[in-house]
mmCIF file of C-alpha atoms and ligand atoms in Angstrom:
data_model
loop_
_atom_site.group_PDB
_atom_site.id
_atom_site.type_symbol
_atom_site.label_atom_id
_atom_site.label_comp_id
_atom_site.label_asym_id
_atom_site.label_seq_id
_atom_site.Cartn_x
_atom_site.Cartn_y
_atom_site.Cartn_z
ATOM 1 C CA UNK A 1 5.925 -21.262 -23.277
ATOM 2 C CA UNK A 2 3.732 -20.197 -21.131
ATOM 3 C CA UNK A 3 3.322 -16.310 -19.846
ATOM 4 C CA UNK A 4 2.474 -14.788 -17.092
ATOM 5 C CA UNK A 5 1.547 -11.514 -18.214
ATOM 6 C CA UNK A 6 -0.477 -9.061 -15.873
ATOM 7 C CA UNK A 7 -4.018 -9.973 -14.645
ATOM 8 C CA UNK A 8 -5.749 -6.857 -13.222
ATOM 9 C CA UNK A 9 -8.989 -9.005 -11.890
ATOM 10 C CA UNK A 10 -10.059 -8.329 -8.379
ATOM 11 C CA UNK A 11 -13.433 -9.933 -8.277
ATOM 12 C CA UNK A 12 -13.058 -12.131 -5.095
ATOM 13 C CA UNK A 13 -9.986 -10.953 -3.547
ATOM 14 C CA UNK A 14 -9.556 -9.574 -0.149
ATOM 15 C CA UNK A 15 -7.115 -6.818 0.490
ATOM 16 C CA UNK A 16 -5.835 -4.981 3.364
ATOM 17 C CA UNK A 17 -5.297 -1.437 3.383
ATOM 18 C CA UNK A 18 -2.322 0.380 5.690
ATOM 19 C CA UNK A 19 -2.939 4.395 5.752
ATOM 20 C CA UNK A 20 -0.738 6.650 8.045
ATOM 21 C CA UNK A 21 -3.282 9.570 9.826
ATOM 22 C CA UNK A 22 0.122 12.080 9.349
ATOM 23 C CA UNK A 23 -0.974 13.801 6.436
ATOM 24 C CA UNK A 24 -4.573 13.196 6.569
ATOM 25 C CA UNK A 25 -4.914 15.302 3.756
ATOM 26 C CA UNK A 26 -3.428 13.792 1.654
ATOM 27 C CA UNK A 27 -3.626 10.048 3.365
ATOM 28 C CA UNK A 28 -7.655 9.983 2.636
ATOM 29 C CA UNK A 29 -6.445 11.685 -1.350
ATOM 30 C CA UNK A 30 -3.732 8.615 -2.005
ATOM 31 C CA UNK A 31 -7.306 5.965 0.178
ATOM 32 C CA UNK A 32 -9.430 6.959 -2.144
ATOM 33 C CA UNK A 33 -7.773 6.772 -5.427
ATOM 34 C CA UNK A 34 -7.263 2.909 -3.698
ATOM 35 C CA UNK A 35 -10.798 2.179 -3.316
ATOM 36 C CA UNK A 36 -11.457 3.483 -6.612
ATOM 37 C CA UNK A 37 -8.958 1.331 -8.552
ATOM 38 C CA UNK A 38 -9.540 -1.778 -6.322
ATOM 39 C CA UNK A 39 -13.303 -1.306 -6.691
ATOM 40 C CA UNK A 40 -13.143 -1.022 -10.174
ATOM 41 C CA UNK A 41 -11.486 -3.903 -11.030
ATOM 42 C CA UNK A 42 -13.767 -5.663 -9.140
ATOM 43 C CA UNK A 43 -13.346 -5.545 -5.644
ATOM 44 C CA UNK A 44 -16.089 -5.573 -3.892
ATOM 45 C CA UNK A 45 -15.967 -2.676 -1.295
ATOM 46 C CA UNK A 46 -16.839 -5.172 1.452
ATOM 47 C CA UNK A 47 -13.939 -6.592 1.628
ATOM 48 C CA UNK A 48 -11.636 -3.325 1.491
ATOM 49 C CA UNK A 49 -10.225 -4.061 5.068
ATOM 50 C CA UNK A 50 -8.434 -0.249 5.589
ATOM 51 C CA UNK A 51 -6.393 0.298 9.040
ATOM 52 C CA UNK A 52 -5.519 4.388 10.400
ATOM 53 C CA UNK A 53 -1.269 3.827 11.952
ATOM 54 C CA UNK A 54 -0.532 7.225 13.799
ATOM 55 C CA UNK A 55 2.344 7.849 11.063
ATOM 56 C CA UNK A 56 4.029 6.345 7.815
ATOM 57 C CA UNK A 57 7.063 4.412 11.287
ATOM 58 C CA UNK A 58 3.548 2.631 12.357
ATOM 59 C CA UNK A 59 2.985 0.798 8.440
ATOM 60 C CA UNK A 60 4.929 -1.954 8.453
ATOM 61 C CA UNK A 61 4.037 -3.217 11.906
ATOM 62 C CA UNK A 62 0.101 -3.179 11.350
ATOM 63 C CA UNK A 63 0.930 -4.412 7.788
ATOM 64 C CA UNK A 64 2.601 -7.627 9.215
ATOM 65 C CA UNK A 65 -0.648 -8.566 11.230
ATOM 66 C CA UNK A 66 -2.687 -8.263 8.570
ATOM 67 C CA UNK A 67 -0.578 -10.199 6.077
ATOM 68 C CA UNK A 68 0.751 -13.165 9.181
ATOM 69 C CA UNK A 69 -4.333 -13.126 9.623
ATOM 70 C CA UNK A 70 -3.947 -15.397 5.965
ATOM 71 C CA UNK A 71 -7.261 -12.954 6.030
ATOM 72 C CA UNK A 72 -6.043 -10.572 2.433
ATOM 73 C CA UNK A 73 -4.099 -11.763 -1.288
ATOM 74 C CA UNK A 74 -2.406 -8.796 -0.848
ATOM 75 C CA UNK A 75 -2.234 -5.639 0.984
ATOM 76 C CA UNK A 76 -1.810 -2.079 0.228
ATOM 77 C CA UNK A 77 0.097 0.897 2.532
ATOM 78 C CA UNK A 78 -0.623 4.382 2.041
ATOM 79 C CA UNK A 79 1.295 7.848 3.818
ATOM 80 C CA UNK A 80 3.253 10.346 3.241
ATOM 81 C CA UNK A 81 6.651 11.639 4.019
ATOM 82 C CA UNK A 82 7.604 15.686 3.559
ATOM 83 C CA UNK A 83 11.126 16.119 4.790
ATOM 84 C CA UNK A 84 11.496 19.420 7.376
ATOM 85 C CA UNK A 85 14.753 20.517 8.284
ATOM 86 C CA UNK A 86 16.060 18.007 10.524
ATOM 87 C CA UNK A 87 16.912 14.450 9.546
ATOM 88 C CA UNK A 88 14.107 12.790 10.881
ATOM 89 C CA UNK A 89 12.829 12.118 7.515
ATOM 90 C CA UNK A 90 14.852 9.846 6.430
ATOM 91 C CA UNK A 91 14.589 7.678 9.383
ATOM 92 C CA UNK A 92 11.038 7.549 9.082
ATOM 93 C CA UNK A 93 12.242 6.321 5.430
ATOM 94 C CA UNK A 94 14.638 3.761 6.299
ATOM 95 C CA UNK A 95 11.582 2.240 8.867
ATOM 96 C CA UNK A 96 8.530 2.259 6.789
ATOM 97 C CA UNK A 97 10.864 0.945 3.082
ATOM 98 C CA UNK A 98 13.286 -1.095 5.165
ATOM 99 C CA UNK A 99 10.537 -2.269 7.411
ATOM 100 C CA UNK A 100 7.649 -3.371 4.271
ATOM 101 C CA UNK A 101 10.053 -4.808 2.147
ATOM 102 C CA UNK A 102 11.169 -8.105 5.434
ATOM 103 C CA UNK A 103 7.051 -8.533 5.340
ATOM 104 C CA UNK A 104 7.098 -9.320 2.040
ATOM 105 C CA UNK A 105 9.766 -11.302 2.781
ATOM 106 C CA UNK A 106 9.367 -13.080 5.618
ATOM 107 C CA UNK A 107 5.206 -13.720 4.647
ATOM 108 C CA UNK A 108 5.336 -14.427 0.971
ATOM 109 C CA UNK A 109 2.018 -11.453 1.007
ATOM 110 C CA UNK A 110 2.139 -9.256 -2.107
ATOM 111 C CA UNK A 111 2.576 -5.378 -0.333
ATOM 112 C CA UNK A 112 2.166 -2.497 -2.571
ATOM 113 C CA UNK A 113 4.455 1.078 -1.200
ATOM 114 C CA UNK A 114 1.773 3.429 -1.768
ATOM 115 C CA UNK A 115 4.220 6.141 0.844
ATOM 116 C CA UNK A 116 5.109 8.430 -0.772
ATOM 117 C CA UNK A 117 7.955 11.031 0.084
ATOM 118 C CA UNK A 118 8.609 14.105 -1.485
ATOM 119 C CA UNK A 119 11.225 17.046 -0.329
ATOM 120 C CA UNK A 120 7.883 19.466 -0.487
ATOM 121 C CA UNK A 121 3.679 19.419 -0.046
ATOM 122 C CA UNK A 122 3.344 20.193 -3.226
ATOM 123 C CA UNK A 123 4.397 17.248 -5.317
ATOM 124 C CA UNK A 124 2.830 15.494 -2.319
ATOM 125 C CA UNK A 125 -0.466 17.133 -3.703
ATOM 126 C CA UNK A 126 -0.025 16.117 -7.095
ATOM 127 C CA UNK A 127 1.223 12.835 -6.652
ATOM 128 C CA UNK A 128 -2.465 12.515 -4.777
ATOM 129 C CA UNK A 129 -4.798 13.021 -6.886
ATOM 130 C CA UNK A 130 -2.799 16.971 -8.747
ATOM 131 C CA UNK A 131 -1.218 16.919 -11.433
ATOM 132 C CA UNK A 132 1.180 14.155 -11.453
ATOM 133 C CA UNK A 133 -1.911 11.382 -10.765
ATOM 134 C CA UNK A 134 -2.916 8.990 -7.871
ATOM 135 C CA UNK A 135 -0.685 7.282 -5.832
ATOM 136 C CA UNK A 136 -2.923 4.815 -4.239
ATOM 137 C CA UNK A 137 -4.154 4.175 -7.401
ATOM 138 C CA UNK A 138 -1.575 3.008 -9.237
ATOM 139 C CA UNK A 139 0.331 1.755 -6.288
ATOM 140 C CA UNK A 140 -3.759 -1.341 -5.834
ATOM 141 C CA UNK A 141 -3.045 -2.044 -9.590
ATOM 142 C CA UNK A 142 0.660 -3.321 -8.097
ATOM 143 C CA UNK A 143 -1.081 -5.613 -5.598
ATOM 144 C CA UNK A 144 -4.340 -6.919 -8.077
ATOM 145 C CA UNK A 145 -1.244 -7.739 -10.401
ATOM 146 C CA UNK A 146 1.058 -9.555 -7.773
ATOM 147 C CA UNK A 147 -1.789 -11.496 -5.084
ATOM 148 C CA UNK A 148 -2.499 -12.244 -9.006
ATOM 149 C CA UNK A 149 0.884 -13.516 -9.863
ATOM 150 C CA UNK A 150 0.832 -14.918 -6.188
ATOM 151 C CA UNK A 151 -2.188 -16.857 -7.742
ATOM 152 C CA UNK A 152 -0.499 -18.150 -10.970
ATOM 153 C CA UNK A 153 2.089 -19.283 -9.795
ATOM 154 C CA UNK A 154 2.339 -19.818 -6.343
ATOM 155 C CA UNK A 155 -0.800 -19.626 -3.862
ATOM 156 C CA UNK A 156 -4.638 -19.125 -3.951
ATOM 157 C CA UNK A 157 -5.039 -15.642 -3.755
ATOM 158 C CA UNK A 158 -8.519 -16.778 -3.615
ATOM 159 C CA UNK A 159 -8.472 -18.680 -0.739
ATOM 160 C CA UNK A 160 -8.019 -15.718 1.325
ATOM 161 C CA UNK A 161 -10.765 -14.762 2.447
HETATM 162 N N1 INI B 1 5.088 9.941 9.865
HETATM 163 C C1 INI B 1 4.277 10.767 8.772
HETATM 164 O O1 INI B 1 3.307 9.550 8.247
HETATM 165 N N2 INI B 1 4.826 11.210 7.491
HETATM 166 C C2 INI B 1 6.023 12.336 8.382
HETATM 167 O O2 INI B 1 6.243 13.338 7.171
HETATM 168 C C3 INI B 1 6.528 12.862 9.492
HETATM 169 N N3 INI B 1 7.326 12.908 9.769
HETATM 170 O O3 INI B 1 7.383 14.133 8.691
HETATM 171 O O4 INI B 1 7.424 12.931 10.910
HETATM 172 C C4 INI B 1 6.133 11.844 10.423
HETATM 173 N N4 INI B 1 6.081 11.411 11.453
HETATM 174 C C5 INI B 1 5.425 10.636 12.721
HETATM 175 C C6 INI B 1 6.271 8.914 12.703
HETATM 176 O O5 INI B 1 6.021 8.429 11.282
HETATM 177 C C7 INI B 1 5.800 8.005 13.487
HETATM 178 O O6 INI B 1 4.740 7.722 13.775
HETATM 179 C C8 INI B 1 6.473 8.947 14.916
HETATM 180 O O7 INI B 1 7.463 9.636 14.960
HETATM 181 C C9 INI B 1 5.749 7.966 16.420
HETATM 182 O O8 INI B 1 6.399 6.945 15.966
#
C-alpha cells in the first residue's frame, strides 16, 4: 500500500492569505495565528503574501485572483461574520462559503476556510486566540497538508514560486 498521510512541512512553499478588514481585531488575531503556524512549520515569512479585502463577501474574488496566478501552493482565507439582527449574516455566509468552494473546485488550488461564523463577538474572540484556540493557526495547517497532498498526488507545490 502507498499511504499519503499528513505532511505539515511548509518549507519552500508560497502561501496567499486573504483577510477581511471587517471585525478587524478578530481578523488581525487570526492572521497572527496563521503566520505563526506557517513559520513554525518552515515557511519563509517572505513567501507569505497577505491581501486585505473590505469584508468576507469579497474574500472569494481575491482568493480567485491569487489561485489563478499560479504562484501559490495554497490559499488561506480569514475573517469573521457575526450574526446581527437581519438576514444579512446569512447572505454573507453563503457568499463566502460558496465562493471559496467554487475557487477551489475551479482552480484545483487548496483554499483553507478560516472564516468564523458566530452568533456573537465573544464566540469569535474565543476562536481567534482565546479559550477555544486560534482558527487561523488551524487552517494554516490544513493549507500546508493539502498543498503537500496535491504535490504528492497531483501537481508539485514546489513549482509555485
Ligand atoms: N463582512 C464581514 O466580514 N463580517 C460581517 O460580520 C459582516 N456583516 O455583519 O455585515 C460583513 N459585511 C460586509 C460584507 O462582507 C461586504 O464587505 C459588503 O457587503 C460589501 O460588499
